[in-house]
Amino acid sequence: MNPTDPRTPAAPTLPRASTPPEPTPGAPRRRRPSPGRFALGLLVLAPPLLLALFGPLFAGDPGERGVSFTAGDGHWLGTDFVGRDVWRQVLLGGHSVVLVALSATLLSYVVALPIGLTAALTRRGWLEEVLMRPLDVLLAVPSLLLVLLVAAVYSPGTLGLVLLVALVNIPDAARMVRASAAEAASRPAVEALRMQGESWWRIAVGYVGRATRRTLVADAGVRLTGVLYLVATAAFLGVGVAPDAADWAVMVDRNRTGLFLQPWAVVVPALLIVGLSMGTNLLFDAALAPRADRRARTRPPTRRRLVRLIRPRAGAPDEARPVSAQRSTRPAEGEEKRR
Amino acid sequence: MNSLRSWLARRLLLGLAQTVAVVLLVFALTEALPGDAAVALAGDDPDPRRIEQIRAAMDLDRPALERLADWTGGLLHGDFGTSLASGRPVADYLSAGFGPTLLLAALTVALLVPISVGLGVLAARREGGALDRLISSVTLGVYAVPEFAFGVLLVTVFALRLDWLPPTAVGYGTDLLAHPAVLVLPVLVLLSRPVCSISRLVRAGMIDALAAPYAAQARRYGVSGARVCYAHALPNAVAPAAQQLARTVDWLLCGVIVVEALFIIPGLGTVLIDAVAARDVPVVQGLAVIFGLLAVVLNLAADLVAHRFAPRTGVAA
């Protein structure tokens, strides 16, 4: 199992019931906890994140509107399409992207956790079907398309965008929760807890929830990257934001007309968005990979192992859904024997 | 054989369910949500006459189920309804935007496979070396970057600073193939994310495959390194990537919308964005159905291809 596997939502590997997830004993261990990549991620992420979090504190007064698309003239980065100071807009513009992405990720888990846990822990097959099958079907719809579809009829504000992006992420998040919880729920310890007559709540939250914590944190990190992408892209296309909002993605869109006159109004916010998404991905990869790998051989299932074992194709609708619900988790060994 | 058949049946059934779901979802989100759709569509201009006009044009007075039946019946015959804004048939819009979008998508997919497999194999063969680390870091980083930010930066560098390529497709008409220079940047931007994810998968698969006992055995037999790599390891490494291609389809559909908006290419994505801005619901519905069904069908096709490559994965799944 390779530590530098892509660990992004759309970079799964196949379930390989036929090959054990652990490498063969003779194979050389490839473990590269990369401090370099961690530092690189931090370096790339720090400027946009600091600007997004603390920028609004230093923004100051709007000042007078100048001429559109001028460079210099008392404005450090020039002026934008309506003559506002670009530096001030940059200071203000990261807030919304980061906040919307964080809250949408959080919200999608708030909904996905109970669904996934219930589906994994229930003894009633039909309940699991009812909970999970509609989500499988939803997975087929391209995420941006769903966002645009709603935007065509209603004008979602910031809150609407949060809800929409969270909604788009719920099916995949719920599948991830169910997959990791099903693994934990099949352990003898859960059986023992059940026989002791422990309450459902104590088993679900106290044991299964805790056992899957690490996997879910890793998955949330990966999901955050995807959500950042979707939020920024939606804002660029004008969904969920005012047309003159102080938002990096909106700045890129609106100031494109003056790209020849005043490239800074486009390049600076674009670079900040690139830094934000790139840094988040690099950082999560570096921060979670080595620890997750160390734990891979002990009990808590890591995200990657689960992806291999359970998830047919992460994030995508897929062929395995009909069976994976029952088969790929619990009687995985049985299937191996059958081969 | 039996398990293959039942797998196939299940997969086709899922595809069918997804098709139905796409159609229902498109209808429900645009017309059947609580609240008066006509008022919502009139938007900033809540003129009673306009609202009445929209209501009449969309038959909003009739029950939703009846409208749904009519609409799906029309879809089956290739009738997508008429645009609210212009009164032209939606099918006109679709056929007008089809060419450029198909060209972009076909070019991207044609380049995607060789580039990503090549990069993945290159990195895997020099695993741990400087080149591998460079490729891995760059693909990991670029992977997450939204297309529009990446595209704008490319335009700034290659079109404005260096003046090598045109910044947008404005003024080139719909026959983009006659002007290859216009296509370079859009295709490059469209490739950026899928190449990263697939090359990373190929790399991981290659490393696993090269370390597998059968590769070592082949080497012991004296089979040359290149042959082990390309004839034995590669087919096994490509199987996971083939399934990932299906995921990429989703990205390509999203990417096409963004890239067309960015480079002002008159394709389906531009039609969609314009219709969303104009709240032209029938056009949006038609496009959403087309895009959604495309995603479902391509996912299905990719699954079948992946199944062909590595049948055991399907059985295991």
Coordinates of N, CA, C and O in Angstrom, one line a residue, chain A residues 124-250:
Chain A
R124 N -31.7 -4.1 10.2 CA -32.8 -4.2 9.2 C -32.3 -3.8 7.8 O -31.9 -2.7 7.6
G125 N -32.2 -4.8 7.0 CA -31.7 -4.6 5.6 C -32.4 -3.5 4.9 O -31.8 -2.7 4.2
W126 N -33.8 -3.5 5.0 CA -34.5 -2.6 4.2 C -34.2 -1.2 4.6 O -34.2 -0.2 3.8
L127 N -33.9 -0.9 5.9 CA -33.7 0.4 6.4 C -32.4 0.9 5.7 O -32.3 2.1 5.3
E128 N -31.4 0.0 5.7 CA -30.1 0.4 5.0 C -30.4 0.8 3.6 O -29.9 1.8 3.1
E129 N -31.2 -0.1 2.9 CA -31.5 0.2 1.5 C -32.2 1.5 1.3 O -31.8 2.3 0.5
V130 N -33.2 1.8 2.2 CA -33.9 3.0 2.1 C -33.0 4.2 2.3 O -33.2 5.3 1.7
L131 N -32.1 4.1 3.2 CA -31.2 5.2 3.5 C -30.2 5.5 2.5 O -29.9 6.6 2.1
M132 N -29.6 4.4 2.0 CA -28.4 4.5 1.1 C -28.7 4.5 -0.4 O -28.0 5.2 -1.1
R133 N -29.7 3.8 -0.8 CA -29.9 3.6 -2.2 C -30.2 4.9 -2.9 O -29.7 5.2 -4.0
P134 N -31.1 5.8 -2.4 CA -31.4 7.1 -3.0 C -30.1 7.9 -3.2 O -29.9 8.6 -4.2
L135 N -29.2 7.8 -2.2 CA -27.9 8.5 -2.3 C -27.1 8.0 -3.5 O -26.4 8.8 -4.2
D136 N -27.1 6.7 -3.7 CA -26.3 6.2 -4.9 C -26.8 6.8 -6.2 O -26.0 7.1 -7.0
V137 N -28.1 6.9 -6.3 CA -28.7 7.4 -7.5 C -28.3 8.8 -7.7 O -28.0 9.3 -8.8
L138 N -28.3 9.6 -6.6 CA -28.0 11.0 -6.6 C -26.5 11.2 -7.1 O -26.2 12.3 -7.7
L139 N -25.7 10.3 -6.8 CA -24.2 10.5 -7.1 C -24.0 10.7 -8.6 O -22.9 11.2 -9.0
A140 N -24.9 10.2 -9.4 CA -24.7 10.3 -10.9 C -24.7 11.7 -11.4 O -24.2 12.0 -12.4
V141 N -25.4 12.6 -10.7 CA -25.6 14.0 -11.2 C -24.3 14.8 -11.0 O -23.8 14.9 -9.8
P142 N -23.7 15.4 -12.0 CA -22.5 16.2 -11.8 C -22.8 17.4 -10.8 O -23.9 18.0 -10.9
S143 N -21.9 17.6 -9.9 CA -22.2 18.5 -8.8 C -22.4 19.9 -9.3 O -23.4 20.6 -8.8
L144 N -21.6 20.4 -10.2 CA -21.8 21.8 -10.6 C -23.1 22.0 -11.3 O -23.8 23.0 -11.2
L145 N -23.6 20.9 -12.0 CA -24.8 21.0 -12.7 C -26.0 21.2 -11.8 O -26.9 22.0 -12.0
L146 N -25.9 20.5 -10.6 CA -27.0 20.6 -9.6 C -27.0 22.1 -9.1 O -28.1 22.6 -8.9
V147 N -25.9 22.6 -8.8 CA -25.8 24.0 -8.3 C -26.4 24.9 -9.3 O -27.1 25.8 -9.0
L148 N -26.0 24.8 -10.6 CA -26.5 25.7 -11.6 C -28.0 25.6 -11.8 O -28.7 26.5 -12.1
L149 N -28.5 24.3 -11.7 CA -29.9 24.1 -11.9 C -30.7 24.8 -10.9 O -31.7 25.5 -11.2
V150 N -30.3 24.8 -9.6 CA -31.0 25.5 -8.6 C -30.9 27.0 -8.8 O -31.8 27.8 -8.7
A151 N -29.7 27.4 -9.2 CA -29.4 28.9 -9.4 C -30.3 29.4 -10.6 O -30.5 30.6 -10.6
A152 N -30.7 28.5 -11.5 CA -31.5 29.0 -12.6 C -32.9 29.5 -12.2 O -33.4 30.5 -12.8
V153 N -33.4 29.0 -11.1 CA -34.8 29.3 -10.7 C -34.7 30.3 -9.5 O -35.4 31.3 -9.4
Y154 N -33.9 29.9 -8.5 CA -33.8 30.7 -7.3 C -32.5 31.4 -7.3 O -31.6 30.9 -7.9
S155 N -32.4 32.5 -6.6 CA -31.1 33.1 -6.5 C -30.6 32.9 -5.1 O -31.0 33.5 -4.1
P156 N -29.8 31.8 -4.9 CA -29.3 31.5 -3.6 C -28.3 32.5 -3.1 O -27.5 33.0 -3.9
G157 N -28.5 32.9 -1.9 CA -27.5 33.8 -1.3 C -26.4 33.0 -0.7 O -26.2 31.8 -1.1
T158 N -25.6 33.6 0.2 CA -24.5 32.9 0.8 C -25.0 31.6 1.5 O -24.4 30.5 1.3
L159 N -26.1 31.8 2.3 CA -26.6 30.7 3.0 C -27.1 29.6 2.0 O -26.9 28.4 2.2
G160 N -27.7 30.0 1.0 CA -28.2 29.0 0.0 C -27.1 28.3 -0.6 O -27.2 27.0 -0.9
L161 N -26.0 29.0 -0.9 CA -24.8 28.3 -1.5 C -24.3 27.2 -0.5 O -23.9 26.1 -0.9
V162 N -24.2 27.6 0.8 CA -23.7 26.6 1.8 C -24.6 25.4 1.8 O -24.1 24.3 1.7
L163 N -25.9 25.6 1.8 CA -26.9 24.5 1.8 C -26.7 23.6 0.5 O -26.6 22.4 0.6
L164 N -26.6 24.3 -0.6 CA -26.4 23.5 -1.9 C -25.2 22.7 -1.9 O -25.2 21.5 -2.3
V165 N -24.1 23.3 -1.6 CA -22.8 22.6 -1.6 C -22.8 21.5 -0.6 O -22.3 20.4 -0.9
A166 N -23.4 21.7 0.6 CA -23.5 20.6 1.5 C -24.3 19.5 1.0 O -23.9 18.3 1.0
L167 N -25.4 19.8 0.4 CA -26.3 18.8 -0.2 C -25.6 18.0 -1.3 O -25.8 16.8 -1.3
V168 N -24.8 18.6 -2.1 CA -24.1 17.9 -3.1 C -23.1 16.9 -2.5 O -22.9 15.9 -3.1
N169 N -22.6 17.2 -1.3 CA -21.6 16.4 -0.7 C -22.1 15.3 0.2 O -21.4 14.4 0.6
I170 N -23.4 15.4 0.5 CA -24.0 14.5 1.5 C -23.9 13.0 1.0 O -23.5 12.1 1.7
P171 N -24.3 12.7 -0.3 CA -24.3 11.3 -0.7 C -22.9 10.6 -0.5 O -22.8 9.5 0.1
D172 N -21.9 11.3 -0.9 CA -20.6 10.7 -0.8 C -20.1 10.6 0.6 O -19.5 9.6 1.1
A173 N -20.4 11.6 1.4 CA -20.0 11.6 2.8 C -20.7 10.5 3.6 O -20.1 9.8 4.4
A174 N -22.0 10.4 3.3 CA -22.7 9.3 4.0 C -22.2 7.9 3.6 O -22.1 7.0 4.5
R175 N -21.8 7.8 2.4 CA -21.3 6.5 2.0 C -20.0 6.2 2.7 O -19.7 5.1 3.1
M176 N -19.2 7.2 2.8 CA -17.9 7.1 3.5 C -18.1 6.7 5.0 O -17.5 5.8 5.5
V177 N -19.1 7.4 5.6 CA -19.4 7.1 7.0 C -19.9 5.7 7.2 O -19.4 4.9 8.0
R178 N -20.8 5.3 6.3 CA -21.4 4.0 6.4 C -20.3 2.9 6.2 O -20.2 1.9 6.9
A179 N -19.4 3.2 5.2 CA -18.4 2.2 4.9 C -17.4 2.0 6.1 O -17.2 0.9 6.5
S180 N -17.0 3.1 6.7 CA -16.0 3.0 7.8 C -16.7 2.5 9.1 O -16.2 1.7 9.8
A181 N -18.0 2.9 9.3 CA -18.7 2.4 10.4 C -19.1 0.9 10.3 O -19.0 0.2 11.3
A182 N -19.4 0.5 9.1 CA -19.7 -0.9 8.9 C -18.5 -1.8 9.3 O -18.7 -2.9 9.9
E183 N -17.3 -1.3 9.0 CA -16.1 -2.1 9.3 C -16.0 -2.2 10.8 O -15.8 -3.2 11.4
A184 N -16.2 -1.0 11.5 CA -16.0 -1.0 12.9 C -17.2 -1.8 13.6 O -17.0 -2.5 14.6
A185 N -18.4 -1.8 13.0 CA -19.5 -2.4 13.6 C -19.4 -4.0 13.5 O -20.2 -4.7 14.2
S186 N -18.6 -4.5 12.6 CA -18.5 -5.9 12.4 C -17.5 -6.5 13.4 O -17.3 -7.7 13.4
R187 N -16.9 -5.7 14.2 CA -15.8 -6.2 15.1 C -16.5 -7.0 16.3 O -17.6 -6.7 16.7
P188 N -15.7 -7.9 16.8 CA -16.2 -8.7 18.0 C -16.6 -7.8 19.1 O -17.6 -8.1 19.9
A189 N -15.9 -6.7 19.3 CA -16.2 -5.8 20.4 C -17.6 -5.3 20.4 O -18.3 -5.2 21.4
V190 N -18.1 -5.0 19.2 CA -19.5 -4.5 19.1 C -20.5 -5.6 19.4 O -21.5 -5.4 20.1
E191 N -20.1 -6.8 19.0 CA -21.0 -8.0 19.3 C -21.1 -8.1 20.8 O -22.1 -8.3 21.4
A192 N -19.9 -7.9 21.5 CA -19.8 -8.1 22.9 C -20.7 -7.0 23.6 O -21.4 -7.3 24.5
L193 N -20.6 -5.8 23.1 CA -21.3 -4.7 23.6 C -22.8 -4.9 23.5 O -23.6 -4.7 24.4
R194 N -23.2 -5.5 22.4 CA -24.6 -5.8 22.1 C -25.1 -6.8 23.1 O -26.2 -6.7 23.6
M195 N -24.3 -7.9 23.3 CA -24.7 -8.9 24.2 C -24.8 -8.5 25.6 O -25.6 -9.0 26.4
Q196 N -24.0 -7.5 26.0 CA -24.0 -6.9 27.3 C -25.3 -6.0 27.5 O -25.6 -5.6 28.6
G197 N -26.0 -5.8 26.4 CA -27.2 -5.0 26.4 C -26.9 -3.5 26.5 O -27.7 -2.8 27.0
E198 N -25.8 -3.1 26.0 CA -25.5 -1.7 25.9 C -26.5 -1.0 25.0 O -27.0 -1.6 24.0
S199 N -26.7 0.3 25.2 CA -27.7 1.0 24.4 C -27.1 1.2 23.0 O -25.9 1.2 22.8
W200 N -28.1 1.4 22.1 CA -27.7 1.7 20.7 C -26.8 2.9 20.7 O -25.8 3.0 20.0
W201 N -27.2 3.9 21.4 CA -26.5 5.2 21.5 C -25.0 5.0 21.9 O -24.1 5.5 21.3
R202 N -24.9 4.2 22.9 CA -23.5 4.0 23.5 C -22.7 3.2 22.4 O -21.5 3.5 22.3
I203 N -23.3 2.2 21.8 CA -22.5 1.5 20.8 C -22.1 2.4 19.6 O -21.0 2.5 19.2
A204 N -23.1 3.2 19.1 CA -22.9 3.9 17.9 C -22.0 5.1 18.1 O -21.0 5.3 17.4
V205 N -22.2 5.8 19.2 CA -21.3 7.0 19.4 C -20.1 6.6 20.2 O -19.0 7.0 19.9
G206 N -20.3 5.8 21.3 CA -19.2 5.5 22.2 C -18.2 4.6 21.5 O -17.0 4.8 21.7
Y207 N -18.6 3.7 20.8 CA -17.6 2.8 20.2 C -17.3 3.0 18.7 O -16.3 3.4 18.3
V208 N -18.4 2.8 17.9 CA -18.2 2.9 16.4 C -17.8 4.3 16.0 O -16.9 4.5 15.2
G209 N -18.4 5.3 16.6 CA -18.1 6.7 16.3 C -16.6 7.0 16.6 O -15.9 7.6 15.8
R210 N -16.2 6.5 17.7 CA -14.8 6.8 18.1 C -13.8 6.0 17.3 O -12.8 6.5 16.9
A211 N -14.2 4.8 16.9 CA -13.3 4.0 16.1 C -13.1 4.6 14.7 O -12.0 4.4 14.1
T212 N -14.1 5.2 14.2 CA -14.0 5.7 12.8 C -13.6 7.2 12.8 O -13.5 7.7 11.7
R213 N -13.3 7.8 13.9 CA -13.0 9.2 14.0 C -11.9 9.6 13.0 O -12.0 10.5 12.2
R214 N -10.8 8.8 13.1 CA -9.6 9.2 12.3 C -9.9 9.2 10.8 O -9.6 10.0 10.0
T215 N -10.6 8.1 10.4 CA -10.9 8.0 9.0 C -11.7 9.1 8.5 O -11.5 9.7 7.4
L216 N -12.7 9.5 9.4 CA -13.6 10.6 9.0 C -12.9 11.9 8.9 O -13.2 12.8 8.1
V217 N -12.0 12.1 9.8 CA -11.2 13.4 9.8 C -10.4 13.5 8.5 O -10.4 14.5 7.8
A218 N -9.8 12.4 8.1 CA -9.1 12.3 6.8 C -10.0 12.6 5.7 O -9.7 13.4 4.8
D219 N -11.1 12.0 5.7 CA -12.1 12.1 4.6 C -12.6 13.6 4.6 O -12.8 14.2 3.5
A220 N -12.8 14.2 5.7 CA -13.3 15.6 5.8 C -12.2 16.5 5.2 O -12.6 17.4 4.5
G221 N -11.0 16.2 5.4 CA -9.9 17.0 4.8 C -10.0 17.0 3.3 O -9.9 18.0 2.6
V222 N -10.1 15.8 2.8 CA -10.2 15.6 1.4 C -11.5 16.3 0.8 O -11.4 16.9 -0.2
R223 N -12.5 16.1 1.6 CA -13.8 16.7 1.1 C -13.7 18.2 1.1 O -14.2 18.9 0.2
L224 N -13.0 18.8 2.0 CA -12.8 20.2 2.1 C -12.2 20.8 0.8 O -12.6 21.8 0.3
T225 N -11.2 20.0 0.3 CA -10.6 20.4 -0.9 C -11.6 20.5 -2.1 O -11.6 21.5 -2.8
G226 N -12.4 19.5 -2.1 CA -13.4 19.4 -3.2 C -14.4 20.5 -3.0 O -14.9 21.1 -4.0
V227 N -14.8 20.8 -1.8 CA -15.8 21.9 -1.5 C -15.2 23.2 -1.9 O -15.9 24.0 -2.5
L228 N -14.0 23.4 -1.5 CA -13.3 24.7 -1.9 C -13.4 24.9 -3.4 O -13.7 26.0 -3.9
Y229 N -13.1 23.8 -4.1 CA -13.2 23.9 -5.6 C -14.6 24.3 -6.1 O -14.8 25.2 -6.9
L230 N -15.6 23.6 -5.5 CA -16.9 23.9 -6.0 C -17.4 25.3 -5.6 O -18.1 26.0 -6.4
V231 N -17.1 25.7 -4.4 CA -17.5 27.0 -3.9 C -16.9 28.1 -4.8 O -17.6 29.0 -5.3
A232 N -15.6 28.0 -5.0 CA -14.9 29.0 -5.9 C -15.5 29.0 -7.3 O -15.7 30.1 -7.9
T233 N -15.7 27.8 -7.8 CA -16.2 27.7 -9.2 C -17.6 28.3 -9.3 O -17.9 29.0 -10.2
A234 N -18.4 28.0 -8.3 CA -19.8 28.5 -8.3 C -19.8 30.0 -8.2 O -20.5 30.7 -9.0
A235 N -18.9 30.6 -7.4 CA -18.8 32.0 -7.3 C -18.4 32.6 -8.6 O -18.8 33.7 -9.0
F236 N -17.4 32.0 -9.2 CA -16.9 32.5 -10.5 C -18.0 32.5 -11.5 O -18.1 33.5 -12.3
L237 N -18.9 31.6 -11.5 CA -20.0 31.5 -12.4 C -21.2 32.4 -11.9 O -22.3 32.4 -12.6
G238 N -21.0 33.1 -10.8 CA -22.0 34.0 -10.3 C -23.1 33.4 -9.5 O -24.2 34.0 -9.3
V239 N -22.9 32.2 -8.9 CA -24.0 31.6 -8.1 C -23.7 31.9 -6.6 O -22.6 31.7 -6.1
G240 N -24.7 32.4 -6.0 CA -24.6 32.6 -4.5 C -23.8 33.8 -4.1 O -23.5 34.0 -2.9
V241 N -23.5 34.7 -5.0 CA -22.8 35.9 -4.7 C -23.4 37.1 -5.4 O -23.9 36.9 -6.5
A242 N -23.2 38.2 -4.8 CA -23.6 39.4 -5.5 C -22.7 39.7 -6.6 O -21.5 39.4 -6.5
P243 N -23.2 40.4 -7.7 CA -22.3 40.6 -8.9 C -21.1 41.5 -8.6 O -20.1 41.4 -9.3
D244 N -21.2 42.3 -7.5 CA -20.0 43.1 -7.2 C -19.4 42.8 -5.8 O -18.8 43.6 -5.2
A245 N -19.6 41.5 -5.4 CA -19.2 41.1 -4.1 C -17.7 41.1 -4.0 O -17.0 41.0 -5.0
A246 N -17.2 41.4 -2.7 CA -15.8 41.2 -2.5 C -15.5 39.8 -2.2 O -15.6 39.3 -1.1
D247 N -15.2 39.1 -3.3 CA -14.9 37.6 -3.2 C -13.9 37.4 -4.3 O -14.0 37.8 -5.4
W248 N -12.9 36.6 -3.9 CA -11.7 36.4 -4.9 C -12.2 35.8 -6.2 O -11.8 36.3 -7.3
A249 N -13.1 34.9 -6.1 CA -13.6 34.3 -7.4 C -14.4 35.3 -8.2 O -14.2 35.3 -9.5
V250 N -15.2 36.1 -7.6 CA -16.0 37.1 -8.3 C -15.0 38.1 -8.9 O -15.2 38.6 -10.0

